[in-house]
Each structure stands twice: as structure tokens, then as C-alpha cells.
């Protein structure tokens, strides 16, 4: 540095030891800084440093996978906040939900969570549609498509378990009807074909209190047990599983050669 | 450190053929391997079974399954009694010969049908199944009739209903003496 | 306003009519074979996937909604807060369908002319992720957040009466994304509609990359080179999933009766629903001998029909039109494809049997909970 130009405040900050201890690179101006910025950041490192031009075009990916992930993050944050006020018991669930709009000023956290969940379902479907239409499930990306199908299924199941929590008429009847289908699972549900074959002598092994539906509801009908089980699945179990599969999904996008494109 | 020694196993030279003594060792090792894997698999299996069993509690905090509903004379002939619908999930129906108890759970997907007195049928609001007063299904997607519960008289003459024992028409169980209380 | 048109729309949206129309139109809109392709061009349907076509579709949908909302019944159903996602779904499905097909047709033209597709750039022509991608992501994310905030502020989340186990609401519906499945429940028993079909959907989706052996068409939008695959996927997704969701949400009212979009949801609408089993048709109505006591004998006709449907059709098809497919894929993959396709087609088949013959079950063994 031969001539001394007065540095801007921003440059000064970006060259301070504190900034450098966090970000290593300065403000990404040069090509090198921009590359290092991606490489040095654990989150941005999800991305490669450089991409073929078509891969950053909105017209190609619609950014739908990214939006699905973003919506998942919005749901995680708003969901954690909702948990501060919601108690999953038959006695309190409904009134807690009612109070949510009055607990705090600007009470739209419930709306964000509910409409965000609907939006995520739609975004995931559209993402799958674009992956199909660009033929991106073809080798070498077959397995990532399989992971994607699991992600979609988990998204729907997350949404379904959340549907019960307000404990209103809409909720328990949707879950009653939905979970009663499990009752009809072949062999594993007490009203499924083949269930009556699983018996020792006269005693049926698969009954109302020993079939898959019971395992899901923790009871013979949608009651206290079901509310607690769905709550735990919705807030901890399923998010945990879906995050693992998302990690695999993102990792595989990179390992399968990045976003698909014409050869 | 100059050169790393190349592990012997990586070189596939004739000298690497194992002597008989050594190959016995390998065999022994393989059988240990089998033992190890079996142990691992059974440990995992036991643990999974434990998890599955964990889903089924020993004690259920649900309302009692067996209860008294009053004396036979409390019920009028030809009327579908809806007093126990909300709390117990049953309809009590008396005809000219006796009394029977119907479950209020639709055999389709478990909604609660409504008794339509004028039309003389139970109509399920969820997918439109219809059941006659006897419980027999005649319209909509319900695959079979409503279930009946065990009904007997207590010593003091009160009626006891036991929901843990049910009778299904399609299995020919409605003719069972406890499916119907003669009065 | 325009009452006669309303009754026409009500009539057309009856599932039996609307599904028939869609089934007839579908192969011409998304031609699966060269023959349909010729007609597709002749009817000018390829113009749907141009800017003009997109504009026309957009205006038609919007016009229907705007006109519809002048009607009390229409706006009562569509204006429900929980139905807003369906409106968003309809718009976004049409928009992205149009976008994908437009790109595909442009690329098809490039390929036909021997040019590279529009996604193609020379390999050395790359861009840096910072800033070219991260900024796009940031903007997409902000727009999404704005959209969500507006939606959340404008529309309070619904909350109905507290749960009451002894009082089912009429109609009681699953969450909207499962209404396609619930629509199947009208035609099939829960073990099929609620368990077997969903499992087949998941397995079938997962199997797509392993069943579609065509290596071409990866990494760019295209239609001409993989028209059959796209046709099958779109049929499953658009007709058997999205369309059934729309029917289940908008057209299923009290007692699960069907209501047109301009019809009032009246609890007292009575539709006779007496359904008859195939066995009854055969033994009682045709042979006039009464139902045999042994369930297997009683249901033999239905069992034979289904065995033939799943067993014989693949063989016949392999002898005829689908010989090349069998040669290309081998027998295992071929059988799997045909099985999944036949299972998928079973749904519309059963629907038509119900609408025309009031058929309840093809096989009915309630003793073992085995009804198809
Ligand atoms: C929770 C749901 C999901 C999330 C968060 C997610 C996220 C992503 C992201 C961020 C990408 C990068 C490219 C893009 O944005 O399009 C991607 C690619 C991909 N996704 Fe997903 N996805 C999800 C569900 C699915 C589903 C349902 C499928 C298919 C059944 C799928 C299959 C794929 C495939 C094959 C790729 C690679 C595409 C290519 O290379 O062009 N994903 N996903
Ligand atoms: S639950 Fe009664 S008809 Fe479906």
C-alpha cells in the first residue's frame, strides 16, 4: 500500500481483528475473496464455489428446493415460539391456542406457522414436479430422488401431526378419520385383512389395543394419549428425522455432481 | 520417516498364500465374526422389540369399559335412547322383544353417526354411510353393520353394559345370548 | 347473474362428467404417442404453452374465480380460510405447468433444429456462487417471507368449536392435502384407499428412476423425447392427486354428497346410495340362485376378474403393443411398471363402475375385512 487512501468505515470494520476472527475474508469484492467467502462459511459451504450458468437461473430450478428448506426453517422458528405458550393436554390445548392471538402484541405466530406449513407442502410438490420435468431423477441422481420422496412423505406427516394440536372439531375428526385407516392395515390393524389369522387358539393377537393404530394414538381413540404422542412426534420426532434426511439430500446434490444440467 | 512399509495384505504375491496353520486361525476368526454379528443382531433386535413394546402401556387412563345404565323399564319400546351417546358412546334400543346396545362408532372410519328419527336411520356425516335401527348398514361406504356390546342384568336388576366384549353381525355373533337382553 | 351458466357449471363439475371430460382431453393436451401428437398440433393445443396461451389460461381461471365470487354459495366455500391454500395450489400448478411445458417445447424445437438446449452453456462458462446465486436466494427468501406475512396478517388461522368426540361435524374432512385419498375412500375400503394405495404411491414414486430406463432428457426441460413418461407422471399427479383434492375440497358437502360450486350445501339433500356387490349381481340377478354360503365360491367371479386383470393384461400387452418395452426393460421391471399402472387405473375403473352400475365391491368378504 503505497498511497494512503482514507478507508471507508465499512472497510475499516471488515479489517478489524474481531471481524477477521469471525469471517476470515474481508468484504467479498475480489474474485478470490468471493470464493473464500463461500468456502470458509459452514452454511454457504453447502454451495459449490462456482456453478454452470443455467444452474443459477430461476427459470431452471424455480428455487423450489431452496424455498422448501427456507419454509422449514420458518416453521422451526415459529414452532419453537409457539411451544412457549402451548400445553398438549386435553384440558389446556384448545384454550392455549385461543389465547395465542392475545398473549403477545402482533400475535400472528400461529398464522405464520399454519400458512407456512401449507406453503411448504405446495413448495415440496412443485419442487418434485420440476425435478421430474427436467429429468433430474435420472442417473446418477436416482437415490436422491428416493430421499426426496421420503422428504415429501415426512413433510406430509409433519403437517398431519400438527393438525391435531389445536384440539378443535376440525382437528380431532380429521385425525380420527385419518388414523382409523391405520386400523385397516393388512395384518397389523385389528380391522385389516389377515389380522384374524394372527391368533393363538381363540385369542386374537391383533386387537383394538395392540394394533398399529394403538401404537400411533396411545389409546383406543383420539384422546389424551394421542394428543401427547402427536405433540412429541410433531415437535421433536419428525423434525429430527426430516433434518437427517435433508442433510443427506443436500449432501447428495453436491456429490451427484451438483445441479443437473445438459451434458 | 522415509518410506512407509506397504502392508503385507495389500500385496497379492504367491508368498502371501497362508500356511495351513495360519488359515486355521482365519477360520477361527471367521467363526468369531459370525458370533459377533449374531450377538449384534440379537442385541439390536431386542432393543427394537423393547421400543415397540414401549408404545403399548400397561395402564390406560380411559373411562371404564363396564357400567350400569339403569333398569329395563327406563327404556321405552321402539325408541333409540341417546342419553349415553356423549359419555359412553352407546345407543340403547328397546324393541318388542328386548334391549340391545349399539356402538356409536361408524364401521367405516369411526365418525359418530346421527340418529335421524324421522327417517328411522343412523346417518354418518363423514362419508354418508347409513345404518338401520338394528345397526345393519344399507348405504354408503361402511363395509359392515355397527357393533353391539355385551348386555346383561346385574343381581339388583340393573342393566350392565360391557364395552370390552363386542358382537359383530357379519361373524354371526348377534345371536349370542349376551348380545341381546330379553325382557 | 347468468343463472343458466351456473347450472351448466354445476353439471359439468359432477365427478362423473368432469373426470370423463378430463380423461378425454388429457392425451390430446399431453400427447403420449405420435398419433395423439398429430392431433395435438392439428387442434392447436401446442399454443397453450406460449406466452399467449399462458395469458389465456390465466385470464380464464381468474375470470371464473371473479365471476364465481359474485355468488353466495361459491364464495362461502372458496372463501373459507383453510381453502385458500387450494386457490394458491391451483394458480401455482397452472403457472409452473405452463412454465415447464413452455421451456420443454422451446427445447424440443432446439433439439429438432440440432441446436443445443437453452440450459446449455459451454463448460468453462461458469459463474461465482457469490454473488450470482446467494443474491437470488436472498431475494427469493425475502419475497417468500413478505408473502407469508401478508397472508398471516390478512387471514387469521381458523379455530372451530372445541373437540367433541360425540359430535362429528358434517362433512368431516381430512387435511386438504389428503383429500385425494379421502376421495378414494368413497370407492375403496380403508385398507386399500388408506393403506395399500398410499404405500403404492410412495413405492411407485421411489421406483421412477429405476423404471425409466431412458438416459436422455436429464438436466433440461423436454417433452418430445420422453412423452410417455411425462404423460404418466402428469396423469397421476394432476388428475389422480390435484384434481381429486379440488373435488374433495370444493365439491364434497354434508353427508359427503356431491355439490356443484354454485349449489347450496344443504344437509337435507338426499342421494340414494344403495350399492350392490358384484357377487349379488351375478348370483342373484343373473343366475337367480341366491348367494352361495362359501365366501370364496360366492366371490369367485370377482376374484377371477381381478386375477385376470393383474395377471393376463401384462401378458397380452407384452404380446402386442408393449413388446418393445418388455425387450428393453426385462421382465421384472416390465411387470412392475405394468402392475403399478394397472393399480393406478383401477381407481378410475372402480369410479365408473360405481357411477354406472352402483357397484359396491368387486370382491366382498367382510368376514375377513377383505373388500375390493
Ligand atoms: C423437504 C423437502 C425438500 C427439500 C427441502 C429439498 C431441497 C432441495 C434443494 C435445495 C435442492 C437443490 C436444487 C433445487 O433447489 O431445485 C434439491 C434438489 C433435488 N431434489 Fe429436493 N428437496 C425436497 C424434496 C424433494 C422431493 C419430494 C424430491 C422428489 C421426489 C426431491 C428430489 C430432488 C432431486 C432429484 C434433486 C437434484 C435436482 C438436480 O440436480 O437438478 N427433493 N432439493
Ligand atoms: S366414517 Fe362413517 S361414513 Fe366414513
CSV table of N, CA and C in Angstrom, one decimal, chain C residues 39-170:
chain,number,residue,atom,x,y,z
C,39,UNK,N,-52.7,-34.9,-33.6
C,39,UNK,CA,-54.0,-34.2,-33.3
C,39,UNK,C,-53.8,-33.0,-32.4
C,40,UNK,N,-52.8,-33.2,-31.5
C,40,UNK,CA,-52.4,-32.1,-30.6
C,40,UNK,C,-52.1,-30.9,-31.4
C,41,UNK,N,-51.3,-31.1,-32.4
C,41,UNK,CA,-50.9,-29.9,-33.3
C,41,UNK,C,-52.1,-29.5,-34.1
C,42,UNK,N,-52.8,-30.4,-34.7
C,42,UNK,CA,-53.9,-30.0,-35.5
C,42,UNK,C,-55.0,-29.2,-34.8
C,43,UNK,N,-55.2,-29.6,-33.5
C,43,UNK,CA,-56.2,-28.8,-32.7
C,43,UNK,C,-55.6,-27.5,-32.1
C,44,UNK,N,-54.3,-27.3,-32.4
C,44,UNK,CA,-53.7,-26.1,-32.0
C,44,UNK,C,-53.4,-26.1,-30.5
C,45,UNK,N,-53.4,-27.2,-29.8
C,45,UNK,CA,-53.2,-27.2,-28.4
C,45,UNK,C,-51.8,-26.9,-28.0
C,46,UNK,N,-50.8,-27.0,-28.9
C,46,UNK,CA,-49.5,-26.6,-28.5
C,46,UNK,C,-49.3,-25.1,-28.2
C,47,UNK,N,-50.3,-24.4,-28.7
C,47,UNK,CA,-50.3,-22.9,-28.4
C,47,UNK,C,-50.5,-22.6,-26.9
C,48,UNK,N,-51.0,-23.6,-26.2
C,48,UNK,CA,-51.2,-23.4,-24.7
C,48,UNK,C,-49.9,-23.0,-24.1
C,49,UNK,N,-48.8,-23.6,-24.6
C,49,UNK,CA,-47.5,-23.4,-23.9
C,49,UNK,C,-46.7,-22.3,-24.5
C,50,UNK,N,-47.4,-21.2,-24.9
C,50,UNK,CA,-46.7,-20.0,-25.4
C,50,UNK,C,-47.2,-18.9,-24.4
C,51,UNK,N,-46.6,-17.7,-24.6
C,51,UNK,CA,-47.0,-16.6,-23.8
C,51,UNK,C,-48.5,-16.3,-23.9
C,52,UNK,N,-48.9,-16.4,-25.2
C,52,UNK,CA,-50.3,-16.1,-25.4
C,52,UNK,C,-51.2,-17.1,-24.7
C,53,UNK,N,-50.8,-18.4,-24.8
C,53,UNK,CA,-51.6,-19.4,-24.2
C,53,UNK,C,-51.6,-19.3,-22.7
C,54,UNK,N,-50.5,-18.9,-22.1
C,54,UNK,CA,-50.4,-18.7,-20.7
C,54,UNK,C,-51.4,-17.6,-20.2
C,55,UNK,N,-51.3,-16.5,-21.0
C,55,UNK,CA,-52.2,-15.4,-20.7
C,55,UNK,C,-53.7,-15.8,-20.7
C,56,UNK,N,-54.0,-16.6,-21.8
C,56,UNK,CA,-55.4,-17.0,-21.9
C,56,UNK,C,-55.8,-17.9,-20.7
C,57,UNK,N,-55.0,-18.9,-20.4
C,57,UNK,CA,-55.3,-19.7,-19.2
C,57,UNK,C,-55.5,-18.9,-17.9
C,58,UNK,N,-54.5,-18.0,-17.7
C,58,UNK,CA,-54.5,-17.2,-16.5
C,58,UNK,C,-55.8,-16.4,-16.5
C,59,UNK,N,-56.2,-15.8,-17.6
C,59,UNK,CA,-57.4,-15.0,-17.6
C,59,UNK,C,-58.7,-15.8,-17.4
C,60,UNK,N,-58.7,-17.0,-18.0
C,60,UNK,CA,-59.9,-17.8,-17.9
C,60,UNK,C,-60.1,-18.2,-16.4
C,61,UNK,N,-59.0,-18.7,-15.7
C,61,UNK,CA,-59.1,-19.1,-14.3
C,61,UNK,C,-59.5,-17.9,-13.5
C,62,UNK,N,-58.9,-16.8,-13.7
C,62,UNK,CA,-59.2,-15.6,-12.9
C,62,UNK,C,-60.6,-15.2,-13.1
C,63,UNK,N,-61.1,-15.2,-14.4
C,63,UNK,CA,-62.4,-14.8,-14.7
C,63,UNK,C,-63.4,-15.7,-14.0
C,64,UNK,N,-63.2,-17.0,-14.0
C,64,UNK,CA,-64.1,-17.9,-13.3
C,64,UNK,C,-64.1,-17.6,-11.8
C,65,UNK,N,-63.0,-17.4,-11.2
C,65,UNK,CA,-63.0,-17.1,-9.8
C,65,UNK,C,-63.7,-15.8,-9.5
C,66,UNK,N,-63.4,-14.7,-10.3
C,66,UNK,CA,-64.1,-13.4,-10.1
C,66,UNK,C,-65.6,-13.5,-10.2
C,67,UNK,N,-66.0,-14.2,-11.3
C,67,UNK,CA,-67.4,-14.4,-11.5
C,67,UNK,C,-68.0,-15.2,-10.4
C,68,UNK,N,-67.3,-16.3,-10.0
C,68,UNK,CA,-67.8,-17.2,-9.0
C,68,UNK,C,-68.0,-16.5,-7.7
C,69,UNK,N,-67.1,-15.6,-7.4
C,69,UNK,CA,-67.2,-14.9,-6.1
C,69,UNK,C,-68.4,-14.0,-6.0
C,70,UNK,N,-69.1,-13.7,-7.1
C,70,UNK,CA,-70.3,-12.9,-7.0
C,70,UNK,C,-71.4,-13.7,-6.5
C,71,UNK,N,-71.2,-15.1,-6.4
C,71,UNK,CA,-72.2,-16.0,-6.0
C,71,UNK,C,-72.0,-16.3,-4.5
C,72,UNK,N,-73.2,-16.4,-3.8
C,72,UNK,CA,-73.0,-16.6,-2.3
C,72,UNK,C,-72.4,-17.9,-2.0
C,73,UNK,N,-73.0,-19.0,-2.6
C,73,UNK,CA,-72.5,-20.3,-2.3
C,73,UNK,C,-71.1,-20.6,-2.6
C,74,UNK,N,-70.7,-20.1,-3.8
C,74,UNK,CA,-69.4,-20.2,-4.3
C,74,UNK,C,-68.4,-19.6,-3.4
C,75,UNK,N,-68.7,-18.3,-3.0
C,75,UNK,CA,-67.7,-17.6,-2.1
C,75,UNK,C,-67.7,-18.2,-0.7
C,76,UNK,N,-68.8,-18.8,-0.3
C,76,UNK,CA,-68.9,-19.4,1.0
C,76,UNK,C,-67.9,-20.5,1.1
C,77,UNK,N,-67.8,-21.3,0.0
C,77,UNK,CA,-66.9,-22.5,0.1
C,77,UNK,C,-65.5,-22.1,-0.2
C,78,UNK,N,-65.3,-21.3,-1.3
C,78,UNK,CA,-63.9,-21.0,-1.6
C,78,UNK,C,-63.3,-20.0,-0.7
C,79,UNK,N,-64.1,-19.2,0.0
C,79,UNK,CA,-63.6,-18.2,0.8
C,79,UNK,C,-63.2,-18.7,2.2
C,80,UNK,N,-63.4,-19.9,2.5
C,80,UNK,CA,-63.0,-20.5,3.8
C,80,UNK,C,-61.5,-20.3,4.0
C,81,UNK,N,-61.1,-19.9,5.1
C,81,UNK,CA,-59.6,-19.6,5.3
C,81,UNK,C,-58.8,-20.9,4.9
C,82,UNK,N,-59.3,-22.0,5.3
C,82,UNK,CA,-58.5,-23.2,5.1
C,82,UNK,C,-58.5,-23.7,3.6
C,83,UNK,N,-59.3,-23.0,2.8
C,83,UNK,CA,-59.3,-23.4,1.4
C,83,UNK,C,-58.4,-22.4,0.6
C,84,UNK,N,-57.9,-21.4,1.2
C,84,UNK,CA,-57.0,-20.5,0.5
C,84,UNK,C,-55.8,-21.3,-0.1
C,85,UNK,N,-55.2,-22.2,0.6
C,85,UNK,CA,-54.1,-22.9,0.0
C,85,UNK,C,-54.5,-23.6,-1.3
C,86,UNK,N,-55.7,-24.0,-1.4
C,86,UNK,CA,-56.1,-24.7,-2.7
C,86,UNK,C,-56.1,-23.7,-3.8
C,87,UNK,N,-56.6,-22.5,-3.5
C,87,UNK,CA,-56.5,-21.5,-4.6
C,87,UNK,C,-55.1,-21.3,-5.0
C,88,UNK,N,-54.2,-21.1,-4.0
C,88,UNK,CA,-52.8,-20.9,-4.3
C,88,UNK,C,-52.3,-22.2,-5.1
C,89,UNK,N,-52.7,-23.3,-4.7
C,89,UNK,CA,-52.3,-24.6,-5.4
C,89,UNK,C,-52.7,-24.5,-6.8
C,90,UNK,N,-54.0,-24.1,-7.1
C,90,UNK,CA,-54.5,-24.1,-8.4
C,90,UNK,C,-53.7,-23.2,-9.3
C,91,UNK,N,-53.5,-21.9,-8.8
C,91,UNK,CA,-52.7,-21.0,-9.6
C,91,UNK,C,-51.3,-21.4,-9.8
C,92,UNK,N,-50.6,-21.9,-8.7
C,92,UNK,CA,-49.2,-22.2,-8.9
C,92,UNK,C,-49.1,-23.5,-9.8
C,93,UNK,N,-50.0,-24.5,-9.7
C,93,UNK,CA,-49.9,-25.6,-10.5
C,93,UNK,C,-50.0,-25.2,-12.0
C,94,UNK,N,-51.0,-24.4,-12.3
C,94,UNK,CA,-51.1,-24.0,-13.7
C,94,UNK,C,-49.9,-23.2,-14.1
C,95,UNK,N,-49.4,-22.3,-13.3
C,95,UNK,CA,-48.3,-21.4,-13.7
C,95,UNK,C,-47.1,-22.3,-14.0
C,96,UNK,N,-46.7,-23.1,-13.0
C,96,UNK,CA,-45.5,-23.9,-13.2
C,96,UNK,C,-45.6,-25.0,-14.3
C,97,UNK,N,-46.8,-25.5,-14.5
C,97,UNK,CA,-47.1,-26.4,-15.6
C,97,UNK,C,-46.8,-25.7,-16.9
C,98,UNK,N,-47.3,-24.5,-17.0
C,98,UNK,CA,-47.1,-23.7,-18.2
C,98,UNK,C,-45.7,-23.4,-18.4
C,99,UNK,N,-45.0,-23.0,-17.3
C,99,UNK,CA,-43.6,-22.6,-17.4
C,99,UNK,C,-42.7,-23.8,-17.9
C,100,UNK,N,-43.0,-25.0,-17.2
C,100,UNK,CA,-42.2,-26.2,-17.6
C,100,UNK,C,-42.5,-26.6,-19.0
C,101,UNK,N,-43.8,-26.6,-19.4
C,101,UNK,CA,-44.1,-27.1,-20.8
C,101,UNK,C,-43.6,-26.1,-21.8
C,102,UNK,N,-43.6,-24.8,-21.5
C,102,UNK,CA,-43.1,-23.8,-22.4
C,102,UNK,C,-41.6,-24.1,-22.6
C,103,UNK,N,-40.8,-24.2,-21.5
C,103,UNK,CA,-39.4,-24.5,-21.7
C,103,UNK,C,-39.2,-25.7,-22.4
C,104,UNK,N,-40.0,-26.8,-22.1
C,104,UNK,CA,-39.8,-28.0,-22.8
C,104,UNK,C,-40.0,-27.9,-24.3
C,105,UNK,N,-41.1,-27.2,-24.7
C,105,UNK,CA,-41.4,-27.0,-26.1
C,105,UNK,C,-40.3,-26.2,-26.8
C,106,UNK,N,-39.8,-25.2,-26.1
C,106,UNK,CA,-38.7,-24.4,-26.7
C,106,UNK,C,-37.5,-25.3,-26.9
C,107,UNK,N,-37.2,-26.2,-25.9
C,107,UNK,CA,-36.0,-27.1,-26.0
C,107,UNK,C,-36.2,-28.1,-27.1
C,108,UNK,N,-37.5,-28.6,-27.2
C,108,UNK,CA,-37.8,-29.6,-28.3
C,108,UNK,C,-37.5,-29.0,-29.6
C,109,UNK,N,-37.8,-27.7,-29.8
C,109,UNK,CA,-37.5,-27.1,-31.1
C,109,UNK,C,-36.0,-27.0,-31.3
C,110,UNK,N,-35.3,-26.6,-30.3
C,110,UNK,CA,-33.8,-26.5,-30.4
C,110,UNK,C,-33.3,-27.9,-30.8
C,111,UNK,N,-33.7,-28.9,-30.1
C,111,UNK,CA,-33.2,-30.2,-30.4
C,111,UNK,C,-33.5,-30.6,-31.8
C,112,UNK,N,-34.7,-30.4,-32.3
C,112,UNK,CA,-35.1,-30.7,-33.6
C,112,UNK,C,-34.3,-30.0,-34.6
C,113,UNK,N,-33.9,-28.8,-34.3
C,113,UNK,CA,-33.0,-28.0,-35.2
C,113,UNK,C,-31.6,-28.3,-35.1
C,114,UNK,N,-31.2,-29.3,-34.2
C,114,UNK,CA,-29.9,-29.6,-34.0
C,114,UNK,C,-29.1,-28.6,-33.2
C,115,UNK,N,-29.8,-27.7,-32.5
C,115,UNK,CA,-29.0,-26.8,-31.7
C,115,UNK,C,-29.0,-27.3,-30.2
C,116,UNK,N,-28.1,-26.7,-29.4
C,116,UNK,CA,-28.1,-27.0,-28.0
C,116,UNK,C,-29.3,-26.4,-27.3
C,117,UNK,N,-29.7,-27.1,-26.2
C,117,UNK,CA,-30.9,-26.6,-25.5
C,117,UNK,C,-30.5,-25.3,-24.7
C,118,UNK,N,-31.6,-24.7,-24.3
C,118,UNK,CA,-31.4,-23.3,-23.7
C,118,UNK,C,-30.6,-23.4,-22.4
C,119,UNK,N,-30.6,-24.6,-21.7
C,119,UNK,CA,-29.8,-24.7,-20.5
C,119,UNK,C,-28.4,-24.9,-20.7
C,120,UNK,N,-28.0,-25.1,-22.0
C,120,UNK,CA,-26.6,-25.4,-22.3
C,120,UNK,C,-25.7,-24.1,-22.3
C,121,UNK,N,-24.6,-24.2,-21.6
C,121,UNK,CA,-23.5,-23.2,-21.7
C,121,UNK,C,-22.2,-23.9,-21.9
C,122,UNK,N,-21.3,-23.4,-22.5
C,122,UNK,CA,-20.0,-24.1,-22.6
C,122,UNK,C,-19.5,-24.3,-21.2
C,123,UNK,N,-18.8,-25.5,-21.0
C,123,UNK,CA,-18.4,-25.9,-19.7
C,123,UNK,C,-17.5,-24.9,-19.0
C,124,UNK,N,-16.7,-24.1,-19.7
C,124,UNK,CA,-15.9,-23.2,-19.0
C,124,UNK,C,-16.6,-21.9,-18.6
C,125,UNK,N,-17.9,-21.8,-19.1
C,125,UNK,CA,-18.6,-20.6,-18.8
C,125,UNK,C,-19.3,-20.7,-17.5
C,126,UNK,N,-18.6,-20.4,-16.4
C,126,UNK,CA,-19.2,-20.6,-15.1
C,126,UNK,C,-19.4,-19.3,-14.3
C,127,UNK,N,-20.3,-19.2,-13.4
C,127,UNK,CA,-20.4,-18.0,-12.6
C,127,UNK,C,-20.1,-18.3,-11.1
C,128,UNK,N,-19.7,-17.3,-10.4
C,128,UNK,CA,-19.4,-17.4,-8.9
C,128,UNK,C,-20.7,-17.5,-8.2
C,129,UNK,N,-20.8,-18.4,-7.2
C,129,UNK,CA,-22.0,-18.5,-6.3
C,129,UNK,C,-22.2,-17.2,-5.6
C,130,UNK,N,-21.1,-16.6,-5.1
C,130,UNK,CA,-21.2,-15.3,-4.5
C,130,UNK,C,-20.8,-14.3,-5.6
C,131,UNK,N,-21.6,-13.5,-6.1
C,131,UNK,CA,-22.9,-13.1,-5.7
C,131,UNK,C,-24.0,-13.7,-6.5
C,132,UNK,N,-23.7,-14.4,-7.6
C,132,UNK,CA,-24.8,-14.7,-8.5
C,132,UNK,C,-25.9,-15.6,-8.0
C,133,UNK,N,-25.6,-16.5,-7.1
C,133,UNK,CA,-26.7,-17.4,-6.5
C,133,UNK,C,-27.2,-16.8,-5.2
C,134,UNK,N,-26.3,-16.5,-4.3
C,134,UNK,CA,-26.7,-16.1,-3.0
C,134,UNK,C,-27.7,-14.9,-3.0
C,135,UNK,N,-27.5,-14.1,-3.9
C,135,UNK,CA,-28.4,-12.9,-4.0
C,135,UNK,C,-29.8,-13.3,-4.5
C,136,UNK,N,-29.8,-14.2,-5.5
C,136,UNK,CA,-31.1,-14.7,-5.9
C,136,UNK,C,-31.8,-15.4,-4.8
C,137,UNK,N,-31.1,-16.2,-4.0
C,137,UNK,CA,-31.7,-16.9,-2.9
C,137,UNK,C,-32.2,-15.9,-1.9
C,138,UNK,N,-31.4,-14.9,-1.6
C,138,UNK,CA,-31.8,-13.9,-0.6
C,138,UNK,C,-33.1,-13.2,-1.0
C,139,UNK,N,-33.2,-12.9,-2.3
C,139,UNK,CA,-34.4,-12.2,-2.8
C,139,UNK,C,-35.6,-13.1,-2.8
C,140,UNK,N,-35.4,-14.4,-3.2
C,140,UNK,CA,-36.5,-15.3,-3.2
C,140,UNK,C,-37.0,-15.5,-1.8
C,141,UNK,N,-36.1,-15.5,-0.8
C,141,UNK,CA,-36.4,-15.8,0.6
C,141,UNK,C,-37.2,-14.6,1.2
C,142,UNK,N,-36.7,-13.4,0.8
C,142,UNK,CA,-37.4,-12.2,1.3
C,142,UNK,C,-38.8,-12.1,0.7
C,143,UNK,N,-38.9,-12.4,-0.6
C,143,UNK,CA,-40.3,-12.3,-1.2
C,143,UNK,C,-41.2,-13.3,-0.5
C,144,UNK,N,-40.7,-14.6,-0.3
C,144,UNK,CA,-41.5,-15.6,0.4
C,144,UNK,C,-41.9,-15.1,1.7
C,145,UNK,N,-41.0,-14.5,2.5
C,145,UNK,CA,-41.4,-14.0,3.8
C,145,UNK,C,-42.4,-12.9,3.8
C,146,UNK,N,-42.3,-12.0,2.8
C,146,UNK,CA,-43.3,-11.0,2.6
C,146,UNK,C,-44.7,-11.6,2.3
C,147,UNK,N,-44.6,-12.6,1.4
C,147,UNK,CA,-45.9,-13.2,1.0
C,147,UNK,C,-46.5,-13.9,2.3
C,148,UNK,N,-45.7,-14.6,3.1
C,148,UNK,CA,-46.2,-15.2,4.3
C,148,UNK,C,-46.8,-14.2,5.3
C,149,UNK,N,-46.1,-13.1,5.4
C,149,UNK,CA,-46.5,-12.1,6.4
C,149,UNK,C,-47.8,-11.5,6.0
C,150,UNK,N,-48.0,-11.2,4.7
C,150,UNK,CA,-49.2,-10.6,4.2
C,150,UNK,C,-50.3,-11.6,4.4
C,151,UNK,N,-50.1,-12.9,4.1
C,151,UNK,CA,-51.1,-13.9,4.2
C,151,UNK,C,-51.5,-14.0,5.7
C,152,UNK,N,-50.5,-14.0,6.6
C,152,UNK,CA,-50.8,-14.2,8.0
C,152,UNK,C,-51.5,-13.0,8.6
C,153,UNK,N,-51.2,-11.8,8.2
C,153,UNK,CA,-51.9,-10.7,8.7
C,153,UNK,C,-53.3,-10.6,8.2
C,154,UNK,N,-53.4,-10.9,6.9
C,154,UNK,CA,-54.7,-10.7,6.3
C,154,UNK,C,-55.7,-11.8,6.7
C,155,UNK,N,-55.2,-13.0,7.1
C,155,UNK,CA,-56.2,-14.1,7.2
C,155,UNK,C,-55.9,-14.8,8.5
C,156,UNK,N,-56.7,-14.6,9.6
C,156,UNK,CA,-56.5,-15.3,10.8
C,156,UNK,C,-56.6,-16.8,10.6
C,157,UNK,N,-55.8,-17.6,11.3
C,157,UNK,CA,-55.9,-19.0,11.3
C,157,UNK,C,-57.3,-19.4,11.9
C,158,UNK,N,-58.0,-20.4,11.3
C,158,UNK,CA,-59.3,-20.7,11.8
C,158,UNK,C,-59.2,-21.6,13.1
C,159,UNK,N,-60.2,-21.5,13.9
C,159,UNK,CA,-60.3,-22.4,15.1
C,159,UNK,C,-61.8,-22.7,15.3
C,160,UNK,N,-62.1,-23.9,15.2
C,160,UNK,CA,-63.5,-24.3,15.3
C,160,UNK,C,-63.9,-24.5,16.8
C,161,UNK,N,-65.1,-25.1,16.9
C,161,UNK,CA,-65.6,-25.4,18.3
C,161,UNK,C,-64.6,-26.3,18.9
C,162,UNK,N,-64.5,-26.4,20.3
C,162,UNK,CA,-63.6,-27.3,21.0
C,162,UNK,C,-64.0,-28.8,20.6
C,163,UNK,N,-63.0,-29.6,20.7
C,163,UNK,CA,-63.2,-31.0,20.3
C,163,UNK,C,-64.4,-31.7,21.0
C,164,UNK,N,-65.2,-32.4,20.3
C,164,UNK,CA,-66.3,-33.1,21.0
C,164,UNK,C,-66.5,-34.4,20.3
C,165,UNK,N,-66.0,-35.5,21.0
C,165,UNK,CA,-66.0,-36.8,20.4
C,165,UNK,C,-67.3,-37.4,20.1
C,166,UNK,N,-68.4,-36.8,20.6
C,166,UNK,CA,-69.7,-37.4,20.3
C,166,UNK,C,-70.4,-36.7,19.2
C,167,UNK,N,-69.8,-35.7,18.6
C,167,UNK,CA,-70.5,-34.9,17.6
C,167,UNK,C,-69.6,-34.7,16.4
C,168,UNK,N,-69.8,-35.5,15.3
C,168,UNK,CA,-69.0,-35.4,14.1
C,168,UNK,C,-69.5,-34.2,13.3
C,169,UNK,N,-68.6,-33.3,12.9
C,169,UNK,CA,-69.1,-32.2,12.0
C,169,UNK,C,-69.5,-32.8,10.7
C,170,UNK,N,-70.3,-32.1,10.0
C,170,UNK,CA,-70.9,-32.6,8.8
C,170,UNK,C,-70.6,-31.6,7.6
